[in-house]
PDB file of C-alpha atoms in Angstrom:
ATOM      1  CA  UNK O   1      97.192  82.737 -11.244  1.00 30.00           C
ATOM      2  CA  UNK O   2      99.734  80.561  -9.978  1.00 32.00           C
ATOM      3  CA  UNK O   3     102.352  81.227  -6.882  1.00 35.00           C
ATOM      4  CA  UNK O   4     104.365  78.790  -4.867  1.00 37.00           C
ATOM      5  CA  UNK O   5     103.616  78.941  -1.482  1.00 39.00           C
ATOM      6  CA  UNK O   6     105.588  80.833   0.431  1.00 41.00           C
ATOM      7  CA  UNK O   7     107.567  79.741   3.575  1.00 39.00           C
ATOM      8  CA  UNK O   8     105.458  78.975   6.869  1.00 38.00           C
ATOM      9  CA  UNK O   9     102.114  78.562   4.277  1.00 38.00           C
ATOM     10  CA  UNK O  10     102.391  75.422   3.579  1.00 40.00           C
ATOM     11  CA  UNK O  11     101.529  72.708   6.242  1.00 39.00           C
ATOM     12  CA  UNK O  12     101.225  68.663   5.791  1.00 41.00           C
ATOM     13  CA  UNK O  13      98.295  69.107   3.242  1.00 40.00           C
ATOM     14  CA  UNK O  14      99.313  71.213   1.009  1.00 39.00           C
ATOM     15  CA  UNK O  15     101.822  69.961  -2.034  1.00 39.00           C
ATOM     16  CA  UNK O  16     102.806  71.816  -4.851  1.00 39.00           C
ATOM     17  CA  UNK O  17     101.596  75.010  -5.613  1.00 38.00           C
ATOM     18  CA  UNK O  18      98.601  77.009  -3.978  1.00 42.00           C
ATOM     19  CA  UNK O  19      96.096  78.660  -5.494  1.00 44.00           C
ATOM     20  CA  UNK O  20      93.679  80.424  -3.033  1.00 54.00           C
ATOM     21  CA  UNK O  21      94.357  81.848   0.369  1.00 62.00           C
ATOM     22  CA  UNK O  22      92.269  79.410   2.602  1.00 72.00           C
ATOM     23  CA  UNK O  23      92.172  80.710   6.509  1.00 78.00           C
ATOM     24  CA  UNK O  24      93.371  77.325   7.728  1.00 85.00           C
ATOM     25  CA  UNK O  25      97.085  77.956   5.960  1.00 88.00           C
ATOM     26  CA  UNK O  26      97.000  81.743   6.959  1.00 91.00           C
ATOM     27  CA  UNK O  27      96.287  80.366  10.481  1.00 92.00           C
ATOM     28  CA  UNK O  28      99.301  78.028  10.460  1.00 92.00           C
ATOM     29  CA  UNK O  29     101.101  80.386   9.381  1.00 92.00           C
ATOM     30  CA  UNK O  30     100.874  82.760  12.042  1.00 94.00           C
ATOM     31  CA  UNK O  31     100.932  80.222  14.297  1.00 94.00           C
ATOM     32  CA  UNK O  32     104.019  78.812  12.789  1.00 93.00           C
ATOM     33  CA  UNK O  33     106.257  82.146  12.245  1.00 93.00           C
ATOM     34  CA  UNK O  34     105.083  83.322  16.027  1.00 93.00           C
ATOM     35  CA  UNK O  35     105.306  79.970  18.031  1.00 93.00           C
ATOM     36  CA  UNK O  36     102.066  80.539  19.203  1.00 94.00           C
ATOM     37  CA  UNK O  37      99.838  77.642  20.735  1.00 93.00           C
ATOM     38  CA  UNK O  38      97.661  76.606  17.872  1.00 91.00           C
ATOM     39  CA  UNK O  39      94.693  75.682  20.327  1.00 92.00           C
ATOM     40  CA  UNK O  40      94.618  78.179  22.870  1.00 93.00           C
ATOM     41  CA  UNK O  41      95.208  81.188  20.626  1.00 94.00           C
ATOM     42  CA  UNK O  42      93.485  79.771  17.360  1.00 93.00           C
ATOM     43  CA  UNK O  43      90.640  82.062  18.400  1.00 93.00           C
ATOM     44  CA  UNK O  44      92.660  84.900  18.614  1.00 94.00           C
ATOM     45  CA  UNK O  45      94.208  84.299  15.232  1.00 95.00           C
ATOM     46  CA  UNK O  46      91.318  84.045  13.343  1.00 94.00           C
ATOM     47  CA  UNK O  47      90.208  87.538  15.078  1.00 95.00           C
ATOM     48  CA  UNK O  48      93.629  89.499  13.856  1.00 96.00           C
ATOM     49  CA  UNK O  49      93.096  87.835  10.576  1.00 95.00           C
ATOM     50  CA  UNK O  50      88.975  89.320  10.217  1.00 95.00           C
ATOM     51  CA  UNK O  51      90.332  92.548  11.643  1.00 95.00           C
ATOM     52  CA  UNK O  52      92.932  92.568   8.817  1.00 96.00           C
ATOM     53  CA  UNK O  53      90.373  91.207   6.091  1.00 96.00           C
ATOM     54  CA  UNK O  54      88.035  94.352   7.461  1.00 95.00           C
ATOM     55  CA  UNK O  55      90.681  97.169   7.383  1.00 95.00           C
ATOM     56  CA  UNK O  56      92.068  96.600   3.636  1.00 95.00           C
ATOM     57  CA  UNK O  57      89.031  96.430   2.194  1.00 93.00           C
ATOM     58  CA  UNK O  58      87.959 100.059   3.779  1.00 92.00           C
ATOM     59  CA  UNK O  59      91.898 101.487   3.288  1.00 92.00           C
ATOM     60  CA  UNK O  60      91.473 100.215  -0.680  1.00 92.00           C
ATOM     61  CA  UNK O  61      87.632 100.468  -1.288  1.00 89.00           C
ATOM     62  CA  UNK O  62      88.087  96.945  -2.832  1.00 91.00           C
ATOM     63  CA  UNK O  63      84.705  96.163  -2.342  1.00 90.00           C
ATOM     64  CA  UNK O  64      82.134  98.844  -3.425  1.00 89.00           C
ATOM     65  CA  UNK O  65      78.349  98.621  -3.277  1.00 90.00           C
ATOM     66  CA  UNK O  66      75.374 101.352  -3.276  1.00 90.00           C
ATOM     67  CA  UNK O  67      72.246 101.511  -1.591  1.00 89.00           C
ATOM     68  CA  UNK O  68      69.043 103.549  -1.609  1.00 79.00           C
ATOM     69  CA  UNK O  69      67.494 105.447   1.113  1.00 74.00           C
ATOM     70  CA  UNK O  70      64.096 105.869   1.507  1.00 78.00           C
ATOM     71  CA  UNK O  71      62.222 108.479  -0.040  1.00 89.00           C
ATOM     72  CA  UNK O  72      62.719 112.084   1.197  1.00 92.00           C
ATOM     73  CA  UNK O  73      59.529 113.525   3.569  1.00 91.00           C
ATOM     74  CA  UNK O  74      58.944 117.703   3.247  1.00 90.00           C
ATOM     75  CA  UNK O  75      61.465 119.491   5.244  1.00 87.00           C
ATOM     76  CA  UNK O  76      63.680 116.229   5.963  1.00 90.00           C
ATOM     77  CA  UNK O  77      67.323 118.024   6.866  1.00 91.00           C
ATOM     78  CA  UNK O  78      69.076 114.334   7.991  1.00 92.00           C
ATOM     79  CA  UNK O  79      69.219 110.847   6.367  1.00 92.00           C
ATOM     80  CA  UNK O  80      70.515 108.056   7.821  1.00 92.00           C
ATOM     81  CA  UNK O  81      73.177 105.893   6.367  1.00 92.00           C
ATOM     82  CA  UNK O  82      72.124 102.554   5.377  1.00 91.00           C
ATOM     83  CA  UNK O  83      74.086 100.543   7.388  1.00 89.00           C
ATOM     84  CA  UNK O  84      75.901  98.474   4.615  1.00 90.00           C
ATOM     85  CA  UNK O  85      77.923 101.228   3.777  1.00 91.00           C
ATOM     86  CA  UNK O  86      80.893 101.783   6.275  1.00 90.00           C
ATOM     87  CA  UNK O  87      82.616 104.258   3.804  1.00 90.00           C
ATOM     88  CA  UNK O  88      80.959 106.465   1.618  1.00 92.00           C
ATOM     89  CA  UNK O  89      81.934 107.395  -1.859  1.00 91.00           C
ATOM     90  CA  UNK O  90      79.096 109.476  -3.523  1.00 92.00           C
ATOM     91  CA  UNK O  91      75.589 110.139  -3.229  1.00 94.00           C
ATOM     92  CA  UNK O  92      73.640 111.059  -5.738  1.00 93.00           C
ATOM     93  CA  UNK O  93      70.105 112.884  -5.597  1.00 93.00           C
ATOM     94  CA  UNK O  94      67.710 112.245  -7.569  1.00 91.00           C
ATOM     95  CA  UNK O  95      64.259 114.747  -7.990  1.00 88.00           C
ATOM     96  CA  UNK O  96      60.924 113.773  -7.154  1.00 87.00           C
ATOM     97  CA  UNK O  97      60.612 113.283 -10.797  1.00 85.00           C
ATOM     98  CA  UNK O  98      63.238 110.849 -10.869  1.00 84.00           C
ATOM     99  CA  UNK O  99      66.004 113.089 -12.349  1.00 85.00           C
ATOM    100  CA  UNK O 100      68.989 112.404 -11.346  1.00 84.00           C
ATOM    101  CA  UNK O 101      71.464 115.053  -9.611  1.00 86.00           C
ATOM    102  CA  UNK O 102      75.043 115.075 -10.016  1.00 87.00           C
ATOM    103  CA  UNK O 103      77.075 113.662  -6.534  1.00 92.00           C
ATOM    104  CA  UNK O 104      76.721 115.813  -3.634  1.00 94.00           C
ATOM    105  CA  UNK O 105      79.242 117.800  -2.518  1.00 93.00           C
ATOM    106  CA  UNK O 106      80.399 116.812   1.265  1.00 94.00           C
ATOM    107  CA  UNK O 107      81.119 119.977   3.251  1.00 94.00           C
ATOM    108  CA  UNK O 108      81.894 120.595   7.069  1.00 94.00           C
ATOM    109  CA  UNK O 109      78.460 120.757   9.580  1.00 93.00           C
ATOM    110  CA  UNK O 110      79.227 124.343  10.070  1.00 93.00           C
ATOM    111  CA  UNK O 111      78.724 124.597   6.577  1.00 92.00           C
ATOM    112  CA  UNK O 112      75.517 123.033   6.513  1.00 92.00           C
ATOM    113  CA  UNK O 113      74.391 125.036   9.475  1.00 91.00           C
ATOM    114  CA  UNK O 114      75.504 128.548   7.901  1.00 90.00           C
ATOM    115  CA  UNK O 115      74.026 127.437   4.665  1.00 87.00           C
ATOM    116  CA  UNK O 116      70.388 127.024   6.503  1.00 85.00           C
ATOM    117  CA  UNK O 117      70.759 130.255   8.414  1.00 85.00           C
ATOM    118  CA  UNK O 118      71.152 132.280   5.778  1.00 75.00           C
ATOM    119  CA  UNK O 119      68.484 130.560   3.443  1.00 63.00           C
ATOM    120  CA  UNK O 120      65.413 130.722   6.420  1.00 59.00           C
ATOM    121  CA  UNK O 121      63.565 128.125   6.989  1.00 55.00           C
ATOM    122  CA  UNK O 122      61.609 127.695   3.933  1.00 56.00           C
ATOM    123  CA  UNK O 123      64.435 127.119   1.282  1.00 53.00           C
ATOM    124  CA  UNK O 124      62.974 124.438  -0.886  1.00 56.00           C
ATOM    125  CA  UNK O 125      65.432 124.352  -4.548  1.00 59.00           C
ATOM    126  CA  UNK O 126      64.879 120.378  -5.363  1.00 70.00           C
ATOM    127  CA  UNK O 127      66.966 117.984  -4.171  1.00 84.00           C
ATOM    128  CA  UNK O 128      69.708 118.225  -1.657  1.00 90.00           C
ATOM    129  CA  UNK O 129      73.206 119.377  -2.927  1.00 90.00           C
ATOM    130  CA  UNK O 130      75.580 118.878  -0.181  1.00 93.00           C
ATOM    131  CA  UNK O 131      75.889 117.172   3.299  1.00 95.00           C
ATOM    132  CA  UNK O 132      78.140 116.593   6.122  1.00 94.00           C
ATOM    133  CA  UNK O 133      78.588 113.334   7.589  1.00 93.00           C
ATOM    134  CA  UNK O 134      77.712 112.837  11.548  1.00 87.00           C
ATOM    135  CA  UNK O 135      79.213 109.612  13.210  1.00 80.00           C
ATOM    136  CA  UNK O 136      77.193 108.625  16.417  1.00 70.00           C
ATOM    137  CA  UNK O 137      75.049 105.516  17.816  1.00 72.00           C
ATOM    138  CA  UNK O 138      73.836 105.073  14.315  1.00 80.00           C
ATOM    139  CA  UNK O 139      75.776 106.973  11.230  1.00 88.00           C
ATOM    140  CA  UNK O 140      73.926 109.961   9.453  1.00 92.00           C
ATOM    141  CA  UNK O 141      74.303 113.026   7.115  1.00 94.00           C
ATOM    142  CA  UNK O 142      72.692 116.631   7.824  1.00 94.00           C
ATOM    143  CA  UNK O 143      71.692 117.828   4.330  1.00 93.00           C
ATOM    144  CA  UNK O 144      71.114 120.903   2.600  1.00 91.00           C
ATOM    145  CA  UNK O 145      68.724 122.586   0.898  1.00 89.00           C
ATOM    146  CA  UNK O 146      66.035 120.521   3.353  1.00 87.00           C
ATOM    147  CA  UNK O 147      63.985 118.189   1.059  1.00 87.00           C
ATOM    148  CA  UNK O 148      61.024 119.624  -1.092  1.00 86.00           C
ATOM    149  CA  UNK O 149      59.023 116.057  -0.699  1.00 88.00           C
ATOM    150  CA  UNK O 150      59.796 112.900  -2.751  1.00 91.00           C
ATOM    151  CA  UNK O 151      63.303 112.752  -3.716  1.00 91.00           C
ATOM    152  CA  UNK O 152      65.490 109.846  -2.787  1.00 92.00           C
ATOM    153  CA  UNK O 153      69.290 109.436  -1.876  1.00 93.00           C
ATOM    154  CA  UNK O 154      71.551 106.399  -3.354  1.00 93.00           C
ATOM    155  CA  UNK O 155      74.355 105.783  -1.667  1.00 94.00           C
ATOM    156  CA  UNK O 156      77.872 104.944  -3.236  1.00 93.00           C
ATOM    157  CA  UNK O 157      80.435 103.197  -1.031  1.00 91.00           C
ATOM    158  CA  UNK O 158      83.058 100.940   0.743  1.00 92.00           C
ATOM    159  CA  UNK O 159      80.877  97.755   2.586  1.00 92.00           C
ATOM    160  CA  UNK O 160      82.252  94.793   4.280  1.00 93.00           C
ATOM    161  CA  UNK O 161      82.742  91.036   3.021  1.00 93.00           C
ATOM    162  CA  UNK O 162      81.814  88.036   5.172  1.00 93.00           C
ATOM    163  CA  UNK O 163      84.073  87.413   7.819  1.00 93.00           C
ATOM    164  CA  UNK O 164      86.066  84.381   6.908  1.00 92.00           C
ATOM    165  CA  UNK O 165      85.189  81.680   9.447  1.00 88.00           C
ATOM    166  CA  UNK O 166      85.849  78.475   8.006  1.00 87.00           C
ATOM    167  CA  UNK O 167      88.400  76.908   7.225  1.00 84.00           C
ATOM    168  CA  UNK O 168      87.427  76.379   3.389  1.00 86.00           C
ATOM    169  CA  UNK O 169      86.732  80.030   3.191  1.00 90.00           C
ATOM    170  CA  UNK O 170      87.424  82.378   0.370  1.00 90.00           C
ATOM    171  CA  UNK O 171      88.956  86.029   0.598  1.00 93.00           C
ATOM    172  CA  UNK O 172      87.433  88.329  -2.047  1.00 92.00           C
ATOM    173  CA  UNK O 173      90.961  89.411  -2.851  1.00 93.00           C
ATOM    174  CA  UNK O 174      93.111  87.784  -5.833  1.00 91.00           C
ATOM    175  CA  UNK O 175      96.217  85.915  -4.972  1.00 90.00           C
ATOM    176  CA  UNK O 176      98.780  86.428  -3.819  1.00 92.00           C
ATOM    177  CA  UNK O 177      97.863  89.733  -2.175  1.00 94.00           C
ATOM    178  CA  UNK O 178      94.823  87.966   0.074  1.00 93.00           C
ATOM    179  CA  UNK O 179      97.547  85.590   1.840  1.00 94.00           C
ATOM    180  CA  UNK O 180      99.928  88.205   1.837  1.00 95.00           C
ATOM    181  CA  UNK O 181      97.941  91.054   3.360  1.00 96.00           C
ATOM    182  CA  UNK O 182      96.200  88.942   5.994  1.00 96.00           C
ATOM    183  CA  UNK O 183      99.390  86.928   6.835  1.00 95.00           C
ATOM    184  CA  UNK O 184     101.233  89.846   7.887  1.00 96.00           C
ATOM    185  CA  UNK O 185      98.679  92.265   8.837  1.00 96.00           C
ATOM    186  CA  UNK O 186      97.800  89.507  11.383  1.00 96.00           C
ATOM    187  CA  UNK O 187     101.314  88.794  12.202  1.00 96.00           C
ATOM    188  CA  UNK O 188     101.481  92.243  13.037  1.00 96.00           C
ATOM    189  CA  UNK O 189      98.804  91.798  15.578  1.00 95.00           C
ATOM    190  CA  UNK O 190      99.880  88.999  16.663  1.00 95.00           C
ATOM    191  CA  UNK O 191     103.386  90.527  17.354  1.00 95.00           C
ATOM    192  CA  UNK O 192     102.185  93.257  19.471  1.00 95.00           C
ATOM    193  CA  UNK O 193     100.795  90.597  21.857  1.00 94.00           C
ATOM    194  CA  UNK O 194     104.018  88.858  22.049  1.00 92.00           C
ATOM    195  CA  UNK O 195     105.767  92.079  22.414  1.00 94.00           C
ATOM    196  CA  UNK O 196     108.557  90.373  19.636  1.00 94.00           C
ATOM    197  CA  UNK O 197     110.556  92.548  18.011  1.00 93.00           C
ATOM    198  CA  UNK O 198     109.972  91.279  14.235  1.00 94.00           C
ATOM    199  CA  UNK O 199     106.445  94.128  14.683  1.00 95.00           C
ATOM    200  CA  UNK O 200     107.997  96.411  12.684  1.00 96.00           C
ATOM    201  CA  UNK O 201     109.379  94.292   9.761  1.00 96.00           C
ATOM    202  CA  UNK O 202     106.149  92.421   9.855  1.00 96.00           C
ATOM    203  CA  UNK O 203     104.220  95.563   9.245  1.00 96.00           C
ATOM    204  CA  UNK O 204     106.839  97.164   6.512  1.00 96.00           C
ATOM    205  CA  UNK O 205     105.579  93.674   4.820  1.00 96.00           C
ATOM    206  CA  UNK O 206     101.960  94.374   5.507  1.00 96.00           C
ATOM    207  CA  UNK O 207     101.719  97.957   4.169  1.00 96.00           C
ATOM    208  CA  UNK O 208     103.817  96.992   1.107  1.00 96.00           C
ATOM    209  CA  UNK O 209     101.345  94.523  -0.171  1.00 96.00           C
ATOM    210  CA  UNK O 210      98.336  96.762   1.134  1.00 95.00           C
ATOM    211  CA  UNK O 211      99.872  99.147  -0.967  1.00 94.00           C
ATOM    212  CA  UNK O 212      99.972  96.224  -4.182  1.00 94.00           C
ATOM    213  CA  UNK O 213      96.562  95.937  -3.478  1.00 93.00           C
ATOM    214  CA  UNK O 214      95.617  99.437  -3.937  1.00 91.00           C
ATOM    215  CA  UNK O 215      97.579  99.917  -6.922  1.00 90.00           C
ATOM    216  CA  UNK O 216      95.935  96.346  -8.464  1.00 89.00           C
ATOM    217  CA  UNK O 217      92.640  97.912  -7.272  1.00 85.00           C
ATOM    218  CA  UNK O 218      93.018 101.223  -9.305  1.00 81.00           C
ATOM    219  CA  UNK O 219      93.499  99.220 -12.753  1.00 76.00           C
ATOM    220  CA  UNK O 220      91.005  96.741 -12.557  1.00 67.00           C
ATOM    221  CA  UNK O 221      87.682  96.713 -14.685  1.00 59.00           C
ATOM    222  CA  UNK O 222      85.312  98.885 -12.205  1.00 56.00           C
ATOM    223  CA  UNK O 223      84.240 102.336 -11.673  1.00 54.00           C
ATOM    224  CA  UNK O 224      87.432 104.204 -10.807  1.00 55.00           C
ATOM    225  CA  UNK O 225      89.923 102.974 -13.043  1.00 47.00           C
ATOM    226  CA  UNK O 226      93.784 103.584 -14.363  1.00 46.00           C
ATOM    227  CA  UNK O 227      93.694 107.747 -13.558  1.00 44.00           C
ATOM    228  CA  UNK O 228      93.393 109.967 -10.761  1.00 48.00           C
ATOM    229  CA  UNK O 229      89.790 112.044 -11.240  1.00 53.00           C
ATOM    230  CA  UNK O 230      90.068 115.608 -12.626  1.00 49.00           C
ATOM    231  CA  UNK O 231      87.779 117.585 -11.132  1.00 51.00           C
ATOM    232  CA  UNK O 232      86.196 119.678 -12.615  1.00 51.00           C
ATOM    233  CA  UNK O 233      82.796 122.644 -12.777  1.00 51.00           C
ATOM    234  CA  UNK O 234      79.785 120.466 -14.261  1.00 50.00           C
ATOM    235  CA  UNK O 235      76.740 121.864 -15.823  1.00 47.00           C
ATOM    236  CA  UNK O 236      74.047 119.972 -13.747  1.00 45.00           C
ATOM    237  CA  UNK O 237      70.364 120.638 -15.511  1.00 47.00           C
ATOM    238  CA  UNK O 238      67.936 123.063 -13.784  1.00 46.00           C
ATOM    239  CA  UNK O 239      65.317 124.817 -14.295  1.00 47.00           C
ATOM    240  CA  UNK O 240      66.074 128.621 -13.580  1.00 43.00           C
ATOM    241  CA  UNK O 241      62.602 129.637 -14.386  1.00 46.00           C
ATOM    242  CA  UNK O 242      61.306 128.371 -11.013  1.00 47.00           C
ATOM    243  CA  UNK O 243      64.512 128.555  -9.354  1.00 48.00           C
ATOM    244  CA  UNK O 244      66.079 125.221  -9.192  1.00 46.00           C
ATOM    245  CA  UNK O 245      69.476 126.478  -9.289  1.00 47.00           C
ATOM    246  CA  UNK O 246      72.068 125.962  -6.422  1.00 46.00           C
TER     247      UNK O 246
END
């Protein structure tokens, strides 16, 4: 994929066309279109563009990943989040027999709360079923039922690429969407701290191609592709004789 580089990209070293969005034009860029001094507020730069790089990948869960929690004790009623997840997707049980569940349903706390006053305190029906997410000091779920012993959680979700911080780095996102999102998503920032007046046409610009990204991300080859989910009542397996059922 080809593009000619657009206006205030290119600096001396760059002929021709260009084919990845290194930080160093991105940089020059902002610099460039905003006047800004290319020494004393390089730092800053390369902060708005990270900041940018961060926020698109969470707003269009471009970059997925799941991880495992450790295995449920007897009684457990909260499960941290591992912290490479900053957005969560799904999470899927699975038995202390190693079936799998089908994704947990997220509900409010009071939910959660209701759910385990009216069961008592000894409601044990397999794995957990639903959970509601608690943001403090370090990121957790309450769950409910409480664990019978054994089971384990894998989380589905949104993490975070390395920050760019050389010059030779590479964005995770095809071109011409990486040098367009984080050229004006940090000439956004960067025009709030100059107060200029171009703030609002530079962020029509950014949420356009934020919005390109999304729309490249939902027809790619991955998990979520080319339709919107229909959702829908699934049979999950249990075993009703011993009163698995939830």
């Amino acid at each position: 994929f080809f593009f000619q580089a657009e206006d205030g990209i290119r600096d001396t070293s760059v002929t021709g066309v260009q084919t990845c969005a290194l930080p160093i034009y991105i940089q020059n860029a902002v610099i460039n279109k905003l006047r800004l001094d290319s020494t004393n507020d390089l730092s800053k730069v390369k902060d708005w563009i990270n900041q940018v790089y961060y926020e698109a990948c969470i707003e269009t869960n471009f970059y997925e990943t799941s991880s495992s929690a450790t295995t449920l004790t007897p009684g457990q009623t909260s499960v941290s989040v591992p912290s490479s997840i900053v957005k969560i997707e799904y999470i899927v049980p699975a038995g202390s027999d190693g079936s799998l569940w089908g994704p947990m349903e997220e509900v409010t706390f009071e939910e959660i709360l209701e759910n385990r006053a009216w069961a008592g305190s000894t409601q044990t029906t397999g794995a957990p079923s639903r959970y509601a997410f608690r943001s403090a000091q370090s990121s957790s779920i309450e769950v409910w039922p409480q664990a019978y012993g054994g089971e384990t959680l894998t989380f589905y979700g949104v993490c975070l690429p390395t920050a760019l911080s050389g010059n030779t780095d590479t964005p995770i996102f095809p071109e011409p969407y990486a040098t367009m999102v984080l050229q004006y998503g940090a000439l956004v920032q960067a025009a709030e701290y100059k107060k200029d007046p171009l703030v609002s046409e530079f962020n029509a610009l950014y949420l356009q191609w934020t919005g390109k990204l999304r729309s490249l991300n939902n027809v790619r080859a991955g998990s979520k592709v080319q339709q919107f989910r229909v959702e829908r009542q699934r049979p999950w397996p249990r075993g009703n004789s011993i009163d698995q059922g939830v």
